[in-house]
Amino acid sequence: MKLLSLSELELHMNREYFIPKPYSKTLDNGSVTWSSPSNIALVKYWGKKEHQIPENPSISFTLDYCKTTTTLSFSKQEDTSEFSFEVFLDGIEKDDFKPKIETFFIRIEAYLPFLKGYHFKIETSNSFPHSSGIASSASGMSALALCLMSIEKQLSGDISEAYFNQKASFLARLGSGSACRSIEGDLIVWGTHQDINDSSDLYGIKYPFDVHENFKNYQDTILLVDKGEKQVSSTVGHNLMHEHPFAERRFEQAHENMSKLISIFKTGDLDAFIKIVESEALTLHAMMMTSMPYFILMKPNTLEIINKIWSYRNETNSKICFTLDAGANVHILYPENEMENVMEFIKNELVAYCQNEHYISDQIGFGANQIQ
């Protein structure tokens, strides 16, 4: 018999916490709708273990405008050996979405035992174009997880808001790792970190410490450099960290940057914030360029934008900075009091490097909302 390490035992016990007791109520049919936002990581998660467990902790700003709205309709059926569901995006049936949702349902069935007792109709739409190059997995999977939790709440009759959000984040993670950071806001931590009490590899938590006014109402303008599908998926990229020559040092760096951000958020030190955020973005892409096989997701215009941002900051003493996801698009972060000047700079200097001059103006948000 295999003996579990202490960390493995803790994970096992925590997973058991999300397995429900027998339901006290029944439901024949109904529907529920949730809207859930995307998020942008400041300290990046890149590399994961089994069961969607991150190799390092991360922290993100929850967004506001960039979100997915999902209506989940359900009708009682005889329990079968298969999941029964259909998926629609903007009213168009999307069979190519089904394998990912099937995998998600397989992963969460132990925690939501009602899944095979219903036929589901999943109707989803994004506030941003599906081809915009913005990953919708975080907002999409978190919205679906919240809808499923609403059904469980009706079946159970009594679930606290804290447990509801925690389990929704736990489930969302099993669909897409970063989705666990989209349930609440405005700053969310995912991954165990020694300086952050109650942080967990299994779900996201609200950042528990003081945050200076400098970081309130922070703005994020997303420059859409490339709307095409990435040539290397995030899942493949994460897996390439297993044999990466610099992986262990990268994971240590993420822990160090998380610790540094605690004092930065407290004091409002925007210059120190900029250094960590931009370094994290470039380190993420450095890991991609030094994996085997290696790959590059940035485009020439990504680099043009970065250099323009650096020049503008040097010339104006602005507190503007950039970050990147696993793609070519650039997130421009800046304090609210700079909005007018930064937007003028974006329109005059940067939109020319965007595909069809497209960009999205967003800001910090505070999590998902139930619509019905």
mmCIF file of C-alpha atoms in Angstrom:
data_model
loop_
_atom_site.group_PDB
_atom_site.id
_atom_site.type_symbol
_atom_site.label_atom_id
_atom_site.label_comp_id
_atom_site.label_asym_id
_atom_site.label_seq_id
_atom_site.Cartn_x
_atom_site.Cartn_y
_atom_site.Cartn_z
ATOM 1 C CA MET A 1 0.000 0.000 0.000
ATOM 2 C CA LYS A 2 1.390 3.413 -0.994
ATOM 3 C CA LEU A 3 1.898 5.853 1.878
ATOM 4 C CA LEU A 4 0.806 9.405 1.134
ATOM 5 C CA SER A 5 3.074 12.342 1.904
ATOM 6 C CA LEU A 6 1.702 15.035 4.212
ATOM 7 C CA SER A 7 0.919 17.354 1.275
ATOM 8 C CA GLU A 8 -0.784 14.524 -0.649
ATOM 9 C CA LEU A 9 -2.797 13.621 2.456
ATOM 10 C CA GLU A 10 -3.920 17.244 2.896
ATOM 11 C CA LEU A 11 -5.011 17.418 -0.747
ATOM 12 C CA HIS A 12 -6.914 14.138 -0.399
ATOM 13 C CA MET A 13 -8.700 15.355 2.742
ATOM 14 C CA ASN A 14 -9.567 18.687 1.136
ATOM 15 C CA ARG A 15 -10.996 16.969 -1.934
ATOM 16 C CA GLU A 16 -13.176 14.826 0.346
ATOM 17 C CA TYR A 17 -14.597 18.068 1.764
ATOM 18 C CA PHE A 18 -16.246 18.796 -1.595
ATOM 19 C CA ILE A 19 -18.031 15.457 -1.939
ATOM 20 C CA PRO A 20 -21.654 16.243 -0.968
ATOM 21 C CA LYS A 21 -23.899 14.397 1.421
ATOM 22 C CA PRO A 22 -27.013 12.782 -0.106
ATOM 23 C CA TYR A 23 -29.265 15.481 -1.527
ATOM 24 C CA SER A 24 -32.382 16.313 0.485
ATOM 25 C CA LYS A 25 -34.454 17.686 -2.415
ATOM 26 C CA THR A 26 -35.344 16.778 -5.987
ATOM 27 C CA LEU A 27 -35.526 18.844 -9.171
ATOM 28 C CA ASP A 28 -37.253 17.891 -12.407
ATOM 29 C CA ASN A 29 -36.065 20.755 -14.588
ATOM 30 C CA GLY A 30 -35.057 24.386 -14.606
ATOM 31 C CA SER A 31 -32.385 26.800 -15.727
ATOM 32 C CA VAL A 32 -29.808 29.093 -14.179
ATOM 33 C CA THR A 33 -27.637 31.870 -15.616
ATOM 34 C CA TRP A 34 -24.283 33.185 -14.425
ATOM 35 C CA SER A 35 -21.919 35.810 -15.783
ATOM 36 C CA SER A 36 -18.249 35.247 -14.933
ATOM 37 C CA PRO A 37 -15.217 37.372 -15.843
ATOM 38 C CA SER A 38 -11.810 36.563 -17.203
ATOM 39 C CA ASN A 39 -8.715 37.473 -15.183
ATOM 40 C CA ILE A 40 -5.143 38.533 -15.825
ATOM 41 C CA ALA A 41 -2.340 37.015 -13.768
ATOM 42 C CA LEU A 42 0.326 39.300 -12.302
ATOM 43 C CA VAL A 43 2.459 36.422 -11.027
ATOM 44 C CA LYS A 44 2.066 33.710 -13.650
ATOM 45 C CA TYR A 45 1.201 30.046 -13.224
ATOM 46 C CA TRP A 46 3.069 27.936 -15.788
ATOM 47 C CA GLY A 47 3.481 24.235 -15.200
ATOM 48 C CA LYS A 48 1.079 21.886 -13.453
ATOM 49 C CA LYS A 49 0.976 18.543 -11.714
ATOM 50 C CA GLU A 50 -1.746 15.910 -11.883
ATOM 51 C CA HIS A 51 -5.368 16.947 -11.271
ATOM 52 C CA GLN A 52 -4.800 20.552 -12.375
ATOM 53 C CA ILE A 53 -2.521 21.311 -9.414
ATOM 54 C CA PRO A 54 -0.226 24.301 -10.095
ATOM 55 C CA GLU A 55 3.524 24.009 -9.784
ATOM 56 C CA ASN A 56 3.663 27.522 -8.335
ATOM 57 C CA PRO A 57 1.252 30.044 -6.798
ATOM 58 C CA SER A 58 -0.212 32.910 -8.827
ATOM 59 C CA ILE A 59 -2.136 36.106 -8.202
ATOM 60 C CA SER A 60 -4.466 37.871 -10.619
ATOM 61 C CA PHE A 61 -6.622 40.922 -11.158
ATOM 62 C CA THR A 62 -10.202 39.930 -11.892
ATOM 63 C CA LEU A 63 -11.500 41.747 -14.973
ATOM 64 C CA ASP A 64 -14.872 43.421 -15.408
ATOM 65 C CA TYR A 65 -15.970 43.737 -19.051
ATOM 66 C CA CYS A 66 -14.344 40.598 -20.484
ATOM 67 C CA LYS A 67 -16.754 37.918 -19.320
ATOM 68 C CA THR A 68 -18.786 34.888 -20.327
ATOM 69 C CA THR A 69 -22.517 34.570 -19.702
ATOM 70 C CA THR A 70 -23.797 30.998 -19.520
ATOM 71 C CA THR A 71 -27.341 29.694 -19.191
ATOM 72 C CA LEU A 72 -27.570 26.077 -18.085
ATOM 73 C CA SER A 73 -30.954 24.436 -18.673
ATOM 74 C CA PHE A 74 -31.532 20.989 -17.190
ATOM 75 C CA SER A 75 -34.200 18.319 -17.393
ATOM 76 C CA LYS A 76 -34.478 15.098 -15.401
ATOM 77 C CA GLN A 77 -33.659 11.842 -17.166
ATOM 78 C CA GLU A 78 -33.012 8.268 -16.143
ATOM 79 C CA ASP A 79 -29.448 7.879 -14.888
ATOM 80 C CA THR A 80 -27.288 6.642 -17.749
ATOM 81 C CA SER A 81 -23.693 5.581 -18.129
ATOM 82 C CA GLU A 82 -22.974 8.697 -20.220
ATOM 83 C CA PHE A 83 -23.251 12.448 -19.805
ATOM 84 C CA SER A 84 -26.014 14.060 -21.840
ATOM 85 C CA PHE A 85 -25.531 17.651 -22.964
ATOM 86 C CA GLU A 86 -25.513 20.040 -25.909
ATOM 87 C CA VAL A 87 -23.480 23.232 -26.252
ATOM 88 C CA PHE A 88 -24.286 26.507 -28.019
ATOM 89 C CA LEU A 89 -22.131 29.600 -28.525
ATOM 90 C CA ASP A 90 -24.091 32.690 -29.525
ATOM 91 C CA GLY A 91 -27.008 30.446 -30.501
ATOM 92 C CA ILE A 92 -24.935 28.168 -32.758
ATOM 93 C CA GLU A 93 -24.423 24.544 -31.732
ATOM 94 C CA LYS A 94 -20.747 23.800 -31.097
ATOM 95 C CA ASP A 95 -19.981 20.085 -31.108
ATOM 96 C CA ASP A 96 -16.250 20.868 -31.100
ATOM 97 C CA PHE A 97 -16.665 22.235 -27.551
ATOM 98 C CA LYS A 98 -18.047 18.925 -26.316
ATOM 99 C CA PRO A 99 -14.805 16.959 -25.731
ATOM 100 C CA LYS A 100 -13.487 19.581 -23.293
ATOM 101 C CA ILE A 101 -16.771 19.678 -21.395
ATOM 102 C CA GLU A 102 -16.935 15.873 -21.379
ATOM 103 C CA THR A 103 -13.462 15.811 -19.792
ATOM 104 C CA PHE A 104 -14.605 18.424 -17.270
ATOM 105 C CA PHE A 105 -17.681 16.381 -16.329
ATOM 106 C CA ILE A 106 -15.562 13.248 -15.877
ATOM 107 C CA ARG A 107 -13.239 15.121 -13.517
ATOM 108 C CA ILE A 108 -16.031 16.605 -11.388
ATOM 109 C CA GLU A 109 -18.556 13.746 -11.312
ATOM 110 C CA ALA A 110 -17.435 12.579 -7.854
ATOM 111 C CA TYR A 111 -18.188 16.075 -6.504
ATOM 112 C CA LEU A 112 -21.489 16.569 -8.374
ATOM 113 C CA PRO A 113 -23.157 13.131 -8.436
ATOM 114 C CA PHE A 114 -26.308 14.478 -10.105
ATOM 115 C CA LEU A 115 -24.564 15.022 -13.459
ATOM 116 C CA LYS A 116 -25.750 11.845 -15.185
ATOM 117 C CA GLY A 117 -29.296 12.292 -13.923
ATOM 118 C CA TYR A 118 -29.997 15.280 -16.180
ATOM 119 C CA HIS A 119 -29.773 16.378 -19.776
ATOM 120 C CA PHE A 120 -28.101 19.792 -19.993
ATOM 121 C CA LYS A 121 -28.349 22.540 -22.549
ATOM 122 C CA ILE A 122 -25.369 24.902 -22.231
ATOM 123 C CA GLU A 123 -25.885 28.278 -23.914
ATOM 124 C CA THR A 124 -22.922 30.608 -23.694
ATOM 125 C CA SER A 125 -21.789 33.947 -25.064
ATOM 126 C CA ASN A 126 -18.771 36.184 -24.528
ATOM 127 C CA SER A 127 -18.668 39.952 -24.173
ATOM 128 C CA PHE A 128 -15.598 39.852 -26.424
ATOM 129 C CA PRO A 129 -15.440 38.311 -29.913
ATOM 130 C CA HIS A 130 -14.680 34.593 -29.840
ATOM 131 C CA SER A 131 -11.902 35.164 -32.374
ATOM 132 C CA SER A 132 -10.392 38.073 -30.447
ATOM 133 C CA GLY A 133 -7.419 36.105 -29.182
ATOM 134 C CA ILE A 134 -8.580 36.420 -25.575
ATOM 135 C CA ALA A 135 -8.758 33.049 -23.859
ATOM 136 C CA SER A 136 -12.343 32.341 -22.820
ATOM 137 C CA SER A 137 -11.537 29.178 -20.851
ATOM 138 C CA ALA A 138 -11.253 30.991 -17.499
ATOM 139 C CA SER A 139 -14.519 32.890 -17.849
ATOM 140 C CA GLY A 140 -16.315 30.028 -19.610
ATOM 141 C CA MET A 141 -15.409 27.234 -17.208
ATOM 142 C CA SER A 142 -16.017 29.378 -14.131
ATOM 143 C CA ALA A 143 -19.463 30.378 -15.426
ATOM 144 C CA LEU A 144 -20.357 26.724 -16.049
ATOM 145 C CA ALA A 145 -19.055 25.682 -12.615
ATOM 146 C CA LEU A 146 -21.195 28.374 -10.970
ATOM 147 C CA CYS A 147 -24.296 27.216 -12.846
ATOM 148 C CA LEU A 148 -23.684 23.646 -11.674
ATOM 149 C CA MET A 149 -23.216 24.849 -8.099
ATOM 150 C CA SER A 150 -26.542 26.658 -8.293
ATOM 151 C CA ILE A 151 -28.199 23.354 -9.170
ATOM 152 C CA GLU A 152 -26.455 21.622 -6.268
ATOM 153 C CA LYS A 153 -27.575 24.401 -3.936
ATOM 154 C CA GLN A 154 -31.185 23.740 -4.947
ATOM 155 C CA LEU A 155 -30.730 19.996 -4.428
ATOM 156 C CA SER A 156 -28.987 20.426 -1.069
ATOM 157 C CA GLY A 157 -31.166 23.176 0.300
ATOM 158 C CA ASP A 158 -28.465 24.676 2.494
ATOM 159 C CA ILE A 159 -25.048 25.786 1.241
ATOM 160 C CA SER A 160 -23.241 28.816 2.670
ATOM 161 C CA GLU A 161 -21.971 31.524 0.333
ATOM 162 C CA ALA A 162 -18.381 30.824 1.418
ATOM 163 C CA TYR A 163 -18.668 27.097 0.655
ATOM 164 C CA PHE A 164 -20.508 27.829 -2.605
ATOM 165 C CA ASN A 165 -17.690 30.089 -3.873
ATOM 166 C CA GLN A 166 -14.947 27.805 -2.640
ATOM 167 C CA LYS A 167 -16.406 24.711 -4.287
ATOM 168 C CA ALA A 168 -17.190 26.645 -7.488
ATOM 169 C CA SER A 169 -13.527 27.677 -7.642
ATOM 170 C CA PHE A 170 -12.458 24.083 -6.926
ATOM 171 C CA LEU A 171 -14.652 22.767 -9.756
ATOM 172 C CA ALA A 172 -13.673 25.513 -12.201
ATOM 173 C CA ARG A 173 -10.006 24.627 -11.690
ATOM 174 C CA LEU A 174 -10.715 21.121 -12.951
ATOM 175 C CA GLY A 175 -12.015 22.636 -16.198
ATOM 176 C CA SER A 176 -9.283 25.234 -16.667
ATOM 177 C CA GLY A 177 -6.672 26.043 -14.053
ATOM 178 C CA SER A 178 -6.945 29.828 -14.201
ATOM 179 C CA ALA A 179 -10.765 29.605 -14.076
ATOM 180 C CA CYS A 180 -10.511 29.152 -10.307
ATOM 181 C CA ARG A 181 -9.389 32.806 -10.114
ATOM 182 C CA SER A 182 -12.554 34.125 -11.809
ATOM 183 C CA ILE A 183 -15.186 33.421 -9.138
ATOM 184 C CA GLU A 184 -14.432 36.441 -6.957
ATOM 185 C CA GLY A 185 -12.304 39.596 -7.065
ATOM 186 C CA ASP A 186 -10.590 41.947 -7.171
ATOM 187 C CA LEU A 187 -7.278 40.234 -6.329
ATOM 188 C CA ILE A 188 -7.258 36.435 -6.206
ATOM 189 C CA VAL A 189 -4.508 34.077 -5.055
ATOM 190 C CA TRP A 190 -4.307 30.493 -6.290
ATOM 191 C CA GLY A 191 -1.680 28.078 -5.066
ATOM 192 C CA THR A 192 -0.196 27.388 -1.664
ATOM 193 C CA HIS A 193 2.172 30.102 -0.447
ATOM 194 C CA GLN A 194 3.887 30.194 2.939
ATOM 195 C CA ASP A 195 3.132 33.886 3.552
ATOM 196 C CA ILE A 196 -0.569 33.729 2.653
ATOM 197 C CA ASN A 197 -2.772 31.957 5.147
ATOM 198 C CA ASP A 198 -5.486 29.676 3.723
ATOM 199 C CA SER A 199 -3.941 29.733 0.242
ATOM 200 C CA SER A 200 -4.565 26.459 -1.561
ATOM 201 C CA ASP A 201 -3.601 24.544 -4.673
ATOM 202 C CA LEU A 202 -7.235 23.411 -4.973
ATOM 203 C CA TYR A 203 -9.051 26.743 -5.320
ATOM 204 C CA GLY A 204 -8.565 30.497 -5.424
ATOM 205 C CA ILE A 205 -8.974 32.781 -2.409
ATOM 206 C CA LYS A 206 -9.477 36.519 -2.073
ATOM 207 C CA TYR A 207 -6.167 38.258 -1.383
ATOM 208 C CA PRO A 208 -6.258 38.650 2.421
ATOM 209 C CA PHE A 209 -3.966 41.627 3.098
ATOM 210 C CA ASP A 210 -4.124 45.414 2.817
ATOM 211 C CA VAL A 211 -4.166 46.942 -0.655
ATOM 212 C CA HIS A 212 -3.176 50.583 -1.185
ATOM 213 C CA GLU A 213 -5.524 53.009 -2.918
ATOM 214 C CA ASN A 214 -3.053 53.131 -5.823
ATOM 215 C CA PHE A 215 -4.301 49.719 -6.904
ATOM 216 C CA LYS A 216 -8.015 50.424 -6.652
ATOM 217 C CA ASN A 217 -9.940 50.710 -9.938
ATOM 218 C CA TYR A 218 -6.849 49.676 -11.883
ATOM 219 C CA GLN A 219 -7.305 49.760 -15.651
ATOM 220 C CA ASP A 220 -6.490 47.065 -18.221
ATOM 221 C CA THR A 221 -6.583 47.895 -21.918
ATOM 222 C CA ILE A 222 -6.075 44.766 -24.008
ATOM 223 C CA LEU A 223 -4.348 45.259 -27.356
ATOM 224 C CA LEU A 224 -5.426 42.536 -29.786
ATOM 225 C CA VAL A 225 -2.213 41.879 -31.691
ATOM 226 C CA ASP A 226 -3.169 38.486 -33.060
ATOM 227 C CA LYS A 227 -6.669 36.994 -33.186
ATOM 228 C CA GLY A 228 -5.590 33.656 -34.569
ATOM 229 C CA GLU A 229 -5.439 30.359 -32.746
ATOM 230 C CA LYS A 230 -2.176 29.785 -30.889
ATOM 231 C CA GLN A 231 0.151 27.302 -32.576
ATOM 232 C CA VAL A 232 0.845 25.721 -29.166
ATOM 233 C CA SER A 233 -1.974 25.277 -26.643
ATOM 234 C CA SER A 234 -1.541 26.275 -23.017
ATOM 235 C CA THR A 235 -2.039 22.648 -21.973
ATOM 236 C CA VAL A 236 0.907 21.548 -24.104
ATOM 237 C CA GLY A 237 2.976 24.473 -22.839
ATOM 238 C CA HIS A 238 2.291 23.595 -19.200
ATOM 239 C CA ASN A 239 3.349 19.998 -19.796
ATOM 240 C CA LEU A 240 6.655 21.107 -21.297
ATOM 241 C CA MET A 241 7.652 22.426 -17.867
ATOM 242 C CA HIS A 242 8.056 18.833 -16.605
ATOM 243 C CA GLU A 243 11.477 18.421 -18.216
ATOM 244 C CA HIS A 244 12.358 22.109 -18.427
ATOM 245 C CA PRO A 245 15.976 22.912 -17.436
ATOM 246 C CA PHE A 246 14.946 26.109 -15.639
ATOM 247 C CA ALA A 247 11.632 24.954 -14.133
ATOM 248 C CA GLU A 248 12.627 24.646 -10.478
ATOM 249 C CA ARG A 249 14.236 28.084 -10.367
ATOM 250 C CA ARG A 250 11.171 29.533 -12.078
ATOM 251 C CA PHE A 251 8.866 28.063 -9.438
ATOM 252 C CA GLU A 252 11.057 29.536 -6.698
ATOM 253 C CA GLN A 253 10.981 32.925 -8.444
ATOM 254 C CA ALA A 254 7.183 32.916 -8.460
ATOM 255 C CA HIS A 255 7.119 32.295 -4.695
ATOM 256 C CA GLU A 256 9.617 35.124 -4.165
ATOM 257 C CA ASN A 257 7.586 37.555 -6.278
ATOM 258 C CA MET A 258 4.395 36.658 -4.409
ATOM 259 C CA SER A 259 6.155 37.564 -1.147
ATOM 260 C CA LYS A 260 7.420 40.859 -2.574
ATOM 261 C CA LEU A 261 3.946 41.840 -3.755
ATOM 262 C CA ILE A 262 2.571 41.722 -0.203
ATOM 263 C CA SER A 263 4.556 44.798 0.819
ATOM 264 C CA ILE A 264 4.116 46.414 -2.609
ATOM 265 C CA PHE A 265 0.332 46.196 -2.396
ATOM 266 C CA LYS A 266 0.418 47.548 1.158
ATOM 267 C CA THR A 267 2.662 50.548 0.454
ATOM 268 C CA GLY A 268 1.385 51.355 -3.044
ATOM 269 C CA ASP A 269 4.871 51.170 -4.594
ATOM 270 C CA LEU A 270 3.971 51.362 -8.286
ATOM 271 C CA ASP A 271 7.574 51.277 -9.525
ATOM 272 C CA ALA A 272 8.231 47.991 -7.719
ATOM 273 C CA PHE A 273 4.886 46.666 -8.989
ATOM 274 C CA ILE A 274 5.875 47.438 -12.575
ATOM 275 C CA LYS A 275 9.194 45.589 -12.253
ATOM 276 C CA ILE A 276 7.565 42.404 -10.965
ATOM 277 C CA VAL A 277 4.629 42.422 -13.401
ATOM 278 C CA GLU A 278 6.755 42.990 -16.504
ATOM 279 C CA SER A 279 9.423 40.547 -15.370
ATOM 280 C CA GLU A 280 6.766 37.886 -14.786
ATOM 281 C CA ALA A 281 5.337 38.413 -18.272
ATOM 282 C CA LEU A 282 8.722 38.104 -19.939
ATOM 283 C CA THR A 283 9.714 35.132 -17.786
ATOM 284 C CA LEU A 284 6.553 33.303 -18.855
ATOM 285 C CA HIS A 285 7.551 33.673 -22.496
ATOM 286 C CA ALA A 286 11.190 32.887 -21.718
ATOM 287 C CA MET A 287 10.029 29.526 -20.377
ATOM 288 C CA MET A 288 8.292 28.884 -23.698
ATOM 289 C CA MET A 289 11.364 29.851 -25.699
ATOM 290 C CA THR A 290 13.653 27.585 -23.658
ATOM 291 C CA SER A 291 11.471 24.468 -23.438
ATOM 292 C CA MET A 292 12.014 21.456 -25.678
ATOM 293 C CA PRO A 293 10.418 21.725 -28.135
ATOM 294 C CA TYR A 294 10.712 25.510 -27.955
ATOM 295 C CA PHE A 295 8.128 27.934 -29.285
ATOM 296 C CA ILE A 296 7.367 31.643 -29.497
ATOM 297 C CA LEU A 297 3.866 33.045 -29.010
ATOM 298 C CA MET A 298 4.830 36.727 -29.154
ATOM 299 C CA LYS A 299 4.590 38.449 -32.521
ATOM 300 C CA PRO A 300 6.780 41.263 -33.919
ATOM 301 C CA ASN A 301 4.055 43.764 -33.025
ATOM 302 C CA THR A 302 4.044 42.508 -29.422
ATOM 303 C CA LEU A 303 7.665 43.613 -29.145
ATOM 304 C CA GLU A 304 6.959 46.917 -30.897
ATOM 305 C CA ILE A 305 4.250 47.685 -28.334
ATOM 306 C CA ILE A 306 6.498 46.769 -25.399
ATOM 307 C CA ASN A 307 9.240 49.084 -26.626
ATOM 308 C CA LYS A 308 6.735 51.895 -27.177
ATOM 309 C CA ILE A 309 5.465 51.453 -23.603
ATOM 310 C CA TRP A 310 9.006 51.626 -22.226
ATOM 311 C CA SER A 311 9.735 54.804 -24.204
ATOM 312 C CA TYR A 312 6.490 56.447 -23.123
ATOM 313 C CA ARG A 313 7.149 55.600 -19.474
ATOM 314 C CA ASN A 314 10.666 57.031 -19.605
ATOM 315 C CA GLU A 315 9.483 60.226 -21.279
ATOM 316 C CA THR A 316 6.437 60.903 -19.109
ATOM 317 C CA ASN A 317 7.165 59.159 -15.775
ATOM 318 C CA SER A 318 3.875 57.330 -16.276
ATOM 319 C CA LYS A 319 3.127 54.244 -14.164
ATOM 320 C CA ILE A 320 1.911 52.324 -17.202
ATOM 321 C CA CYS A 321 3.151 48.751 -17.600
ATOM 322 C CA PHE A 322 2.405 45.660 -19.652
ATOM 323 C CA THR A 323 1.719 42.029 -19.011
ATOM 324 C CA LEU A 324 1.138 39.083 -21.322
ATOM 325 C CA ASP A 325 -0.835 35.885 -21.233
ATOM 326 C CA ALA A 326 0.258 32.802 -23.160
ATOM 327 C CA GLY A 327 -0.235 34.583 -26.467
ATOM 328 C CA ALA A 328 0.646 37.668 -28.489
ATOM 329 C CA ASN A 329 -1.849 40.138 -27.041
ATOM 330 C CA VAL A 330 -0.674 42.858 -24.662
ATOM 331 C CA HIS A 331 -2.487 43.853 -21.468
ATOM 332 C CA ILE A 332 -1.676 47.455 -20.580
ATOM 333 C CA LEU A 333 -2.122 48.078 -16.846
ATOM 334 C CA TYR A 334 -2.272 51.567 -15.362
ATOM 335 C CA PRO A 335 -3.823 53.528 -12.469
ATOM 336 C CA GLU A 336 -7.233 55.081 -13.009
ATOM 337 C CA ASN A 337 -5.884 58.633 -12.635
ATOM 338 C CA GLU A 338 -3.824 58.148 -15.801
ATOM 339 C CA MET A 339 -6.708 56.933 -17.947
ATOM 340 C CA GLU A 340 -7.095 60.009 -20.146
ATOM 341 C CA ASN A 341 -3.391 60.317 -20.975
ATOM 342 C CA VAL A 342 -2.817 56.594 -21.457
ATOM 343 C CA MET A 343 -5.840 56.202 -23.728
ATOM 344 C CA GLU A 344 -4.556 59.066 -25.874
ATOM 345 C CA PHE A 345 -1.159 57.316 -26.070
ATOM 346 C CA ILE A 346 -2.813 54.007 -27.005
ATOM 347 C CA LYS A 347 -4.905 55.571 -29.750
ATOM 348 C CA ASN A 348 -2.058 57.654 -31.156
ATOM 349 C CA GLU A 349 0.858 55.216 -30.820
ATOM 350 C CA LEU A 350 -0.287 51.640 -30.248
ATOM 351 C CA VAL A 351 -3.480 50.752 -32.101
ATOM 352 C CA ALA A 352 -1.523 50.678 -35.353
ATOM 353 C CA TYR A 353 0.135 47.482 -34.072
ATOM 354 C CA CYS A 354 -3.211 45.789 -33.314
ATOM 355 C CA GLN A 355 -4.963 43.521 -35.779
ATOM 356 C CA ASN A 356 -7.591 45.718 -37.471
ATOM 357 C CA GLU A 357 -6.734 48.342 -34.804
ATOM 358 C CA HIS A 358 -8.829 46.405 -32.278
ATOM 359 C CA TYR A 359 -8.444 46.803 -28.533
ATOM 360 C CA ILE A 360 -10.677 46.290 -25.477
ATOM 361 C CA SER A 361 -10.900 48.705 -22.559
ATOM 362 C CA ASP A 362 -11.399 46.930 -19.249
ATOM 363 C CA GLN A 363 -10.796 47.457 -15.556
ATOM 364 C CA ILE A 364 -10.621 45.602 -12.272
ATOM 365 C CA GLY A 365 -13.824 43.736 -11.428
ATOM 366 C CA PHE A 366 -15.178 41.941 -8.380
ATOM 367 C CA GLY A 367 -16.193 38.529 -9.604
ATOM 368 C CA ALA A 368 -19.105 36.620 -11.039
ATOM 369 C CA ASN A 369 -22.804 37.492 -10.856
ATOM 370 C CA GLN A 370 -25.906 35.330 -10.950
ATOM 371 C CA ILE A 371 -28.365 36.694 -13.463
ATOM 372 C CA GLN A 372 -31.208 34.228 -12.881
#
